[in-house]
mmCIF file with all atom_site columns, C-alpha atoms in Angstrom:
data_model
loop_
_atom_site.group_PDB
_atom_site.id
_atom_site.type_symbol
_atom_site.label_atom_id
_atom_site.label_alt_id
_atom_site.label_comp_id
_atom_site.label_asym_id
_atom_site.label_entity_id
_atom_site.label_seq_id
_atom_site.pdbx_PDB_ins_code
_atom_site.Cartn_x
_atom_site.Cartn_y
_atom_site.Cartn_z
_atom_site.occupancy
_atom_site.B_iso_or_equiv
_atom_site.pdbx_formal_charge
_atom_site.auth_seq_id
_atom_site.auth_comp_id
_atom_site.auth_asym_id
_atom_site.auth_atom_id
_atom_site.pdbx_PDB_model_num
ATOM 1   C CA . MET G 1 1   ? 0.370   -0.075  -0.223 1.00 0.00 ? 1   MET G CA 1
ATOM 2   C CA . THR G 1 2   ? 1.317   3.463   -0.698 1.00 0.00 ? 2   THR G CA 1
ATOM 3   C CA . LEU G 1 3   ? 0.173   4.618   2.510  1.00 0.00 ? 3   LEU G CA 1
ATOM 4   C CA . THR G 1 4   ? 3.407   6.504   4.500  1.00 0.00 ? 4   THR G CA 1
ATOM 5   C CA . ARG G 1 5   ? 4.062   6.761   8.583  1.00 0.00 ? 5   ARG G CA 1
ATOM 6   C CA . LYS G 1 6   ? 3.161   10.633  7.879  1.00 0.00 ? 6   LYS G CA 1
ATOM 7   C CA . ASP G 1 7   ? -0.188  10.691  6.086  1.00 0.00 ? 7   ASP G CA 1
ATOM 8   C CA . SER G 1 8   ? -3.150  11.810  7.612  1.00 0.00 ? 8   SER G CA 1
ATOM 9   C CA . ASP G 1 9   ? -5.043  8.884   7.123  1.00 0.00 ? 9   ASP G CA 1
ATOM 10  C CA . TYR G 1 10  ? -2.660  6.632   9.305  1.00 0.00 ? 10  TYR G CA 1
ATOM 11  C CA . TYR G 1 11  ? -4.635  7.152   12.500 1.00 0.00 ? 11  TYR G CA 1
ATOM 12  C CA . ALA G 1 12  ? -7.645  6.368   11.255 1.00 0.00 ? 12  ALA G CA 1
ATOM 13  C CA . LEU G 1 13  ? -5.981  2.711   9.719  1.00 0.00 ? 13  LEU G CA 1
ATOM 14  C CA . ALA G 1 14  ? -4.243  2.345   13.486 1.00 0.00 ? 14  ALA G CA 1
ATOM 15  C CA . LEU G 1 15  ? -7.558  2.706   15.085 1.00 0.00 ? 15  LEU G CA 1
ATOM 16  C CA . GLY G 1 16  ? -9.896  0.480   12.997 1.00 0.00 ? 16  GLY G CA 1
ATOM 17  C CA . ASN G 1 17  ? -6.695  -2.158  12.874 1.00 0.00 ? 17  ASN G CA 1
ATOM 18  C CA . ALA G 1 18  ? -7.369  -1.687  17.200 1.00 0.00 ? 18  ALA G CA 1
ATOM 19  C CA . VAL G 1 19  ? -10.903 -2.592  16.574 1.00 0.00 ? 19  VAL G CA 1
ATOM 20  C CA . LEU G 1 20  ? -10.093 -6.100  14.508 1.00 0.00 ? 20  LEU G CA 1
ATOM 21  C CA . SER G 1 21  ? -7.177  -6.735  16.832 1.00 0.00 ? 21  SER G CA 1
ATOM 22  C CA . GLY G 1 22  ? -6.027  -4.634  19.922 1.00 0.00 ? 22  GLY G CA 1
ATOM 23  C CA . GLY G 1 23  ? -7.245  -6.099  22.697 1.00 0.00 ? 23  GLY G CA 1
ATOM 24  C CA . PHE G 1 24  ? -6.727  -9.657  21.624 1.00 0.00 ? 24  PHE G CA 1
ATOM 25  C CA . TYR G 1 25  ? -10.052 -11.320 23.048 1.00 0.00 ? 25  TYR G CA 1
ATOM 26  C CA . SER G 1 26  ? -12.586 -8.322  23.365 1.00 0.00 ? 26  SER G CA 1
ATOM 27  C CA . THR G 1 27  ? -12.033 -7.655  18.976 1.00 0.00 ? 27  THR G CA 1
ATOM 28  C CA . ARG G 1 28  ? -14.204 -8.742  16.212 1.00 0.00 ? 28  ARG G CA 1
ATOM 29  C CA . LEU G 1 29  ? -11.276 -10.726 15.154 1.00 0.00 ? 29  LEU G CA 1
ATOM 30  C CA . SER G 1 30  ? -10.774 -12.813 17.890 1.00 0.00 ? 30  SER G CA 1
ATOM 31  C CA . ILE G 1 31  ? -14.810 -12.959 18.673 1.00 0.00 ? 31  ILE G CA 1
ATOM 32  C CA . ALA G 1 32  ? -15.318 -14.059 14.650 1.00 0.00 ? 32  ALA G CA 1
ATOM 33  C CA . LEU G 1 33  ? -12.219 -16.356 14.233 1.00 0.00 ? 33  LEU G CA 1
ATOM 34  C CA . ARG G 1 34  ? -11.562 -17.505 18.082 1.00 0.00 ? 34  ARG G CA 1
ATOM 35  C CA . LYS G 1 35  ? -14.799 -17.132 19.847 1.00 0.00 ? 35  LYS G CA 1
ATOM 36  C CA . ASN G 1 36  ? -17.715 -17.841 18.100 1.00 0.00 ? 36  ASN G CA 1
ATOM 37  C CA . THR G 1 37  ? -16.519 -20.648 15.068 1.00 0.00 ? 37  THR G CA 1
ATOM 38  C CA . GLY G 1 38  ? -13.097 -22.068 17.396 1.00 0.00 ? 38  GLY G CA 1
ATOM 39  C CA . LEU G 1 39  ? -11.565 -21.865 13.826 1.00 0.00 ? 39  LEU G CA 1
ATOM 40  C CA . VAL G 1 40  ? -8.208  -20.570 15.264 1.00 0.00 ? 40  VAL G CA 1
ATOM 41  C CA . TYR G 1 41  ? -5.585  -20.622 18.239 1.00 0.00 ? 41  TYR G CA 1
ATOM 42  C CA . SER G 1 42  ? -4.659  -17.210 17.944 1.00 0.00 ? 42  SER G CA 1
ATOM 43  C CA . VAL G 1 43  ? -5.146  -14.114 15.812 1.00 0.00 ? 43  VAL G CA 1
ATOM 44  C CA . GLY G 1 44  ? -3.758  -10.435 15.246 1.00 0.00 ? 44  GLY G CA 1
ATOM 45  C CA . SER G 1 45  ? -2.802  -7.800  12.679 1.00 0.00 ? 45  SER G CA 1
ATOM 46  C CA . GLU G 1 46  ? -0.570  -4.781  12.589 1.00 0.00 ? 46  GLU G CA 1
ATOM 47  C CA . LEU G 1 47  ? -0.203  -1.567  10.023 1.00 0.00 ? 47  LEU G CA 1
ATOM 48  C CA . GLN G 1 48  ? 3.495   -1.647  9.472  1.00 0.00 ? 48  GLN G CA 1
ATOM 49  C CA . ALA G 1 49  ? 3.351   1.954   8.383  1.00 0.00 ? 49  ALA G CA 1
ATOM 50  C CA . GLY G 1 50  ? 7.009   3.925   6.661  1.00 0.00 ? 50  GLY G CA 1
ATOM 51  C CA . LYS G 1 51  ? 8.620   6.357   4.888  1.00 0.00 ? 51  LYS G CA 1
ATOM 52  C CA . THR G 1 52  ? 7.459   5.027   1.307  1.00 0.00 ? 52  THR G CA 1
ATOM 53  C CA . ARG G 1 53  ? 4.822   2.299   2.023  1.00 0.00 ? 53  ARG G CA 1
ATOM 54  C CA . SER G 1 54  ? 2.813   0.375   4.608  1.00 0.00 ? 54  SER G CA 1
ATOM 55  C CA . VAL G 1 55  ? 2.309   -3.548  4.687  1.00 0.00 ? 55  VAL G CA 1
ATOM 56  C CA . TYR G 1 56  ? -1.250  -4.918  6.467  1.00 0.00 ? 56  TYR G CA 1
ATOM 57  C CA . VAL G 1 57  ? -0.554  -7.585  8.425  1.00 0.00 ? 57  VAL G CA 1
ATOM 58  C CA . LEU G 1 58  ? -2.814  -9.849  9.908  1.00 0.00 ? 58  LEU G CA 1
ATOM 59  C CA . ASP G 1 59  ? -1.642  -13.826 11.120 1.00 0.00 ? 59  ASP G CA 1
ATOM 60  C CA . TYR G 1 60  ? -3.753  -15.945 12.438 1.00 0.00 ? 60  TYR G CA 1
ATOM 61  C CA . ALA G 1 61  ? -2.641  -20.034 13.981 1.00 0.00 ? 61  ALA G CA 1
ATOM 62  C CA . CYS G 1 62  ? -4.608  -22.432 12.935 1.00 0.00 ? 62  CYS G CA 1
ATOM 63  C CA . ASP G 1 63  ? -5.527  -26.280 11.527 1.00 0.00 ? 63  ASP G CA 1
ATOM 64  C CA . PRO G 1 64  ? -4.549  -26.195 7.899  1.00 0.00 ? 64  PRO G CA 1
ATOM 65  C CA . ALA G 1 65  ? -8.118  -27.440 7.182  1.00 0.00 ? 65  ALA G CA 1
ATOM 66  C CA . ASN G 1 66  ? -9.833  -24.129 8.843  1.00 0.00 ? 66  ASN G CA 1
ATOM 67  C CA . VAL G 1 67  ? -7.258  -21.476 6.934  1.00 0.00 ? 67  VAL G CA 1
ATOM 68  C CA . ILE G 1 68  ? -9.918  -21.270 3.830  1.00 0.00 ? 68  ILE G CA 1
ATOM 69  C CA . LYS G 1 69  ? -12.652 -20.370 6.612  1.00 0.00 ? 69  LYS G CA 1
ATOM 70  C CA . ALA G 1 70  ? -10.464 -18.568 8.373  1.00 0.00 ? 70  ALA G CA 1
ATOM 71  C CA . GLN G 1 71  ? -9.510  -16.606 5.685  1.00 0.00 ? 71  GLN G CA 1
ATOM 72  C CA . GLY G 1 72  ? -12.529 -15.696 4.051  1.00 0.00 ? 72  GLY G CA 1
ATOM 73  C CA . ILE G 1 73  ? -14.337 -14.363 7.670  1.00 0.00 ? 73  ILE G CA 1
ATOM 74  C CA . ILE G 1 74  ? -11.143 -12.142 7.742  1.00 0.00 ? 74  ILE G CA 1
ATOM 75  C CA . ALA G 1 75  ? -11.924 -10.970 4.557  1.00 0.00 ? 75  ALA G CA 1
ATOM 76  C CA . GLN G 1 76  ? -16.156 -10.598 5.768  1.00 0.00 ? 76  GLN G CA 1
ATOM 77  C CA . GLU G 1 77  ? -14.766 -8.400  9.102  1.00 0.00 ? 77  GLU G CA 1
ATOM 78  C CA . LEU G 1 78  ? -12.497 -6.251  6.928  1.00 0.00 ? 78  LEU G CA 1
ATOM 79  C CA . THR G 1 79  ? -15.487 -5.517  4.610  1.00 0.00 ? 79  THR G CA 1
ATOM 80  C CA . GLY G 1 80  ? -17.553 -4.772  7.163  1.00 0.00 ? 80  GLY G CA 1
ATOM 81  C CA . MET G 1 81  ? -15.317 -1.849  8.639  1.00 0.00 ? 81  MET G CA 1
ATOM 82  C CA . GLN G 1 82  ? -15.678 -0.474  5.205  1.00 0.00 ? 82  GLN G CA 1
ATOM 83  C CA . ASN G 1 83  ? -19.309 -0.661  4.987  1.00 0.00 ? 83  ASN G CA 1
ATOM 84  C CA . ALA G 1 84  ? -20.537 0.372   8.360  1.00 0.00 ? 84  ALA G CA 1
ATOM 85  C CA . PRO G 1 85  ? -19.039 2.914   11.096 1.00 0.00 ? 85  PRO G CA 1
ATOM 86  C CA . VAL G 1 86  ? -17.837 1.155   14.256 1.00 0.00 ? 86  VAL G CA 1
ATOM 87  C CA . PRO G 1 87  ? -20.215 1.738   16.889 1.00 0.00 ? 87  PRO G CA 1
ATOM 88  C CA . ALA G 1 88  ? -19.687 4.927   19.263 1.00 0.00 ? 88  ALA G CA 1
ATOM 89  C CA . GLY G 1 89  ? -19.514 2.257   22.460 1.00 0.00 ? 89  GLY G CA 1
ATOM 90  C CA . GLU G 1 90  ? -16.608 0.251   20.575 1.00 0.00 ? 90  GLU G CA 1
ATOM 91  C CA . LEU G 1 91  ? -15.252 2.903   19.346 1.00 0.00 ? 91  LEU G CA 1
ATOM 92  C CA . ASP G 1 92  ? -14.191 4.201   22.300 1.00 0.00 ? 92  ASP G CA 1
ATOM 93  C CA . ARG G 1 93  ? -13.595 1.603   24.509 1.00 0.00 ? 93  ARG G CA 1
ATOM 94  C CA . VAL G 1 94  ? -10.375 0.783   21.158 1.00 0.00 ? 94  VAL G CA 1
ATOM 95  C CA . LYS G 1 95  ? -9.862  4.756   21.918 1.00 0.00 ? 95  LYS G CA 1
ATOM 96  C CA . ALA G 1 96  ? -9.608  3.998   25.652 1.00 0.00 ? 96  ALA G CA 1
ATOM 97  C CA . LEU G 1 97  ? -7.109  1.475   24.832 1.00 0.00 ? 97  LEU G CA 1
ATOM 98  C CA . LEU G 1 98  ? -4.716  3.368   22.302 1.00 0.00 ? 98  LEU G CA 1
ATOM 99  C CA . LEU G 1 99  ? -4.397  6.252   24.665 1.00 0.00 ? 99  LEU G CA 1
ATOM 100 C CA . ARG G 1 100 ? -3.350  3.681   27.397 1.00 0.00 ? 100 ARG G CA 1
ATOM 101 C CA . GLN G 1 101 ? -0.618  1.981   25.244 1.00 0.00 ? 101 GLN G CA 1
ATOM 102 C CA . ILE G 1 102 ? 0.858   5.868   24.799 1.00 0.00 ? 102 ILE G CA 1
ATOM 103 C CA . PRO G 1 103 ? 2.465   6.232   27.793 1.00 0.00 ? 103 PRO G CA 1
ATOM 104 C CA . LEU G 1 104 ? 2.923   2.394   28.439 1.00 0.00 ? 104 LEU G CA 1
ATOM 105 C CA . GLY G 1 105 ? 4.744   2.607   25.309 1.00 0.00 ? 105 GLY G CA 1
ATOM 106 C CA . GLU G 1 106 ? 7.848   5.200   27.068 1.00 0.00 ? 106 GLU G CA 1
ATOM 107 C CA . ALA G 1 107 ? 7.696   3.799   30.597 1.00 0.00 ? 107 ALA G CA 1
ATOM 108 C CA . SER G 1 108 ? 11.420  2.746   30.460 1.00 0.00 ? 108 SER G CA 1
ATOM 109 C CA . GLU G 1 109 ? 14.709  4.558   29.146 1.00 0.00 ? 109 GLU G CA 1
ATOM 110 C CA . GLY G 1 110 ? 15.307  1.855   26.255 1.00 0.00 ? 110 GLY G CA 1
ATOM 111 C CA . GLN G 1 111 ? 11.645  2.556   24.871 1.00 0.00 ? 111 GLN G CA 1
ATOM 112 C CA . ILE G 1 112 ? 12.059  6.260   25.442 1.00 0.00 ? 112 ILE G CA 1
ATOM 113 C CA . ALA G 1 113 ? 15.581  5.934   23.543 1.00 0.00 ? 113 ALA G CA 1
ATOM 114 C CA . ARG G 1 114 ? 13.600  3.695   20.528 1.00 0.00 ? 114 ARG G CA 1
ATOM 115 C CA . GLY G 1 115 ? 10.916  5.779   20.362 1.00 0.00 ? 115 GLY G CA 1
ATOM 116 C CA . PHE G 1 116 ? 12.655  9.129   19.817 1.00 0.00 ? 116 PHE G CA 1
ATOM 117 C CA . SER G 1 117 ? 14.889  6.984   17.168 1.00 0.00 ? 117 SER G CA 1
ATOM 118 C CA . GLY G 1 118 ? 11.958  5.340   15.499 1.00 0.00 ? 118 GLY G CA 1
ATOM 119 C CA . ARG G 1 119 ? 10.554  9.024   14.889 1.00 0.00 ? 119 ARG G CA 1
ATOM 120 C CA . ARG G 1 120 ? 14.118  10.781  13.808 1.00 0.00 ? 120 ARG G CA 1
ATOM 121 C CA . ASP G 1 121 ? 13.882  7.629   10.833 1.00 0.00 ? 121 ASP G CA 1
ATOM 122 C CA . LEU G 1 122 ? 10.408  8.357   9.847  1.00 0.00 ? 122 LEU G CA 1
ATOM 123 C CA . ASP G 1 123 ? 10.764  12.095  9.815  1.00 0.00 ? 123 ASP G CA 1
ATOM 124 C CA . LEU G 1 124 ? 7.971   12.195  12.634 1.00 0.00 ? 124 LEU G CA 1
ATOM 125 C CA . PRO G 1 125 ? 8.041   14.970  15.249 1.00 0.00 ? 125 PRO G CA 1
ATOM 126 C CA . LEU G 1 126 ? 9.705   14.229  18.415 1.00 0.00 ? 126 LEU G CA 1
ATOM 127 C CA . ASP G 1 127 ? 5.999   15.131  20.462 1.00 0.00 ? 127 ASP G CA 1
ATOM 128 C CA . GLU G 1 128 ? 4.550   12.861  18.035 1.00 0.00 ? 128 GLU G CA 1
ATOM 129 C CA . PRO G 1 129 ? 2.916   10.335  21.021 1.00 0.00 ? 129 PRO G CA 1
ATOM 130 C CA . THR G 1 130 ? 1.387   13.553  21.846 1.00 0.00 ? 130 THR G CA 1
ATOM 131 C CA . ILE G 1 131 ? 0.106   14.027  18.439 1.00 0.00 ? 131 ILE G CA 1
ATOM 132 C CA . ALA G 1 132 ? -0.977  10.881  18.128 1.00 0.00 ? 132 ALA G CA 1
ATOM 133 C CA . ALA G 1 133 ? -3.512  11.015  21.391 1.00 0.00 ? 133 ALA G CA 1
ATOM 134 C CA . LYS G 1 134 ? -4.758  14.315  20.592 1.00 0.00 ? 134 LYS G CA 1
ATOM 135 C CA . ARG G 1 135 ? -6.056  12.506  16.674 1.00 0.00 ? 135 ARG G CA 1
ATOM 136 C CA . TYR G 1 136 ? -7.048  9.295   18.384 1.00 0.00 ? 136 TYR G CA 1
ATOM 137 C CA . ALA G 1 137 ? -9.484  11.021  20.710 1.00 0.00 ? 137 ALA G CA 1
ATOM 138 C CA . ALA G 1 138 ? -10.849 13.434  17.752 1.00 0.00 ? 138 ALA G CA 1
ATOM 139 C CA . LEU G 1 139 ? -11.515 10.453  14.904 1.00 0.00 ? 139 LEU G CA 1
ATOM 140 C CA . SER G 1 140 ? -14.614 9.990   14.399 1.00 0.00 ? 140 SER G CA 1
ATOM 141 C CA . ALA G 1 141 ? -16.235 6.359   12.940 1.00 0.00 ? 141 ALA G CA 1
ATOM 142 C CA . ASP G 1 142 ? -16.495 7.740   9.943  1.00 0.00 ? 142 ASP G CA 1
ATOM 143 C CA . GLU G 1 143 ? -13.280 8.874   9.143  1.00 0.00 ? 143 GLU G CA 1
ATOM 144 C CA . VAL G 1 144 ? -12.565 5.461   10.360 1.00 0.00 ? 144 VAL G CA 1
ATOM 145 C CA . GLN G 1 145 ? -14.554 3.584   7.714  1.00 0.00 ? 145 GLN G CA 1
ATOM 146 C CA . ALA G 1 146 ? -13.588 6.134   4.989  1.00 0.00 ? 146 ALA G CA 1
ATOM 147 C CA . ALA G 1 147 ? -9.730  5.405   5.760  1.00 0.00 ? 147 ALA G CA 1
ATOM 148 C CA . PHE G 1 148 ? -10.799 1.464   5.152  1.00 0.00 ? 148 PHE G CA 1
ATOM 149 C CA . ARG G 1 149 ? -12.683 1.793   2.416  1.00 0.00 ? 149 ARG G CA 1
ATOM 150 C CA . LYS G 1 150 ? -9.506  3.950   0.723  1.00 0.00 ? 150 LYS G CA 1
ATOM 151 C CA . TRP G 1 151 ? -7.009  1.433   1.711  1.00 0.00 ? 151 TRP G CA 1
ATOM 152 C CA . VAL G 1 152 ? -7.791  -1.775  2.523  1.00 0.00 ? 152 VAL G CA 1
ATOM 153 C CA . ARG G 1 153 ? -8.525  -3.968  0.023  1.00 0.00 ? 153 ARG G CA 1
ATOM 154 C CA . PRO G 1 154 ? -10.273 -7.359  1.136  1.00 0.00 ? 154 PRO G CA 1
ATOM 155 C CA . ASP G 1 155 ? -10.383 -9.164  -2.345 1.00 0.00 ? 155 ASP G CA 1
ATOM 156 C CA . ASP G 1 156 ? -6.552  -8.497  -2.882 1.00 0.00 ? 156 ASP G CA 1
ATOM 157 C CA . LEU G 1 157 ? -5.427  -10.739 0.334  1.00 0.00 ? 157 LEU G CA 1
ATOM 158 C CA . VAL G 1 158 ? -1.791  -12.480 0.259  1.00 0.00 ? 158 VAL G CA 1
ATOM 159 C CA . ARG G 1 159 ? -1.987  -15.626 2.047  1.00 0.00 ? 159 ARG G CA 1
ATOM 160 C CA . VAL G 1 160 ? 1.297   -16.788 3.511  1.00 0.00 ? 160 VAL G CA 1
ATOM 161 C CA . SER G 1 161 ? 1.348   -20.236 5.038  1.00 0.00 ? 161 SER G CA 1
ATOM 162 C CA . GLN G 1 162 ? 3.733   -21.813 7.130  1.00 0.00 ? 162 GLN G CA 1
ATOM 163 C CA . GLY G 1 163 ? 3.176   -25.702 7.579  1.00 0.00 ? 163 GLY G CA 1
ATOM 164 C CA . PRO G 1 164 ? 1.017   -28.567 6.161  1.00 0.00 ? 164 PRO G CA 1
ATOM 165 C CA . ALA G 1 165 ? -0.252  -26.382 2.997  1.00 0.00 ? 165 ALA G CA 1
ATOM 166 C CA . PRO G 1 166 ? -3.964  -25.186 3.887  1.00 0.00 ? 166 PRO G CA 1
ATOM 167 C CA . LYS G 1 167 ? -7.178  -28.019 2.650  1.00 0.00 ? 167 LYS G CA 1
ATOM 168 C CA . GLU G 1 168 ? -10.217 -26.191 0.639  1.00 0.00 ? 168 GLU G CA 1
#
């Protein structure tokens, strides 16, 4: 994806990603794939945004017989993010999660140093965590939905499997 870390849609996509997998057991992917269907052992996603491009990674562990079914549900959840705004209560819960993670991400000298170094490498302002907190707090469900419509392509997912071949 051509989105970069400095793109204004980054925060909306990061917030939407947290809706999908930010709090593990209470997130959409975990509920759909683990709790409701029992298809996966674990599931997660990550927006890896850099200076020139980004990658959106969704990973899950399951039996080979469940790979295709799990991939289908993931595509449905991504499409759901595009077709309907996140309900207010769910969005508020995820915003609170992200806001709590910001100071925890700088809880030691090493984390502070890595944060400064990473921000420098991405040409971000050194006070980016403060900027992020303000952006997350201000984002609307419509902005998250619009960013997912613009950047996420559920029909173009690439699957890489480790272990036995998936069973169709």
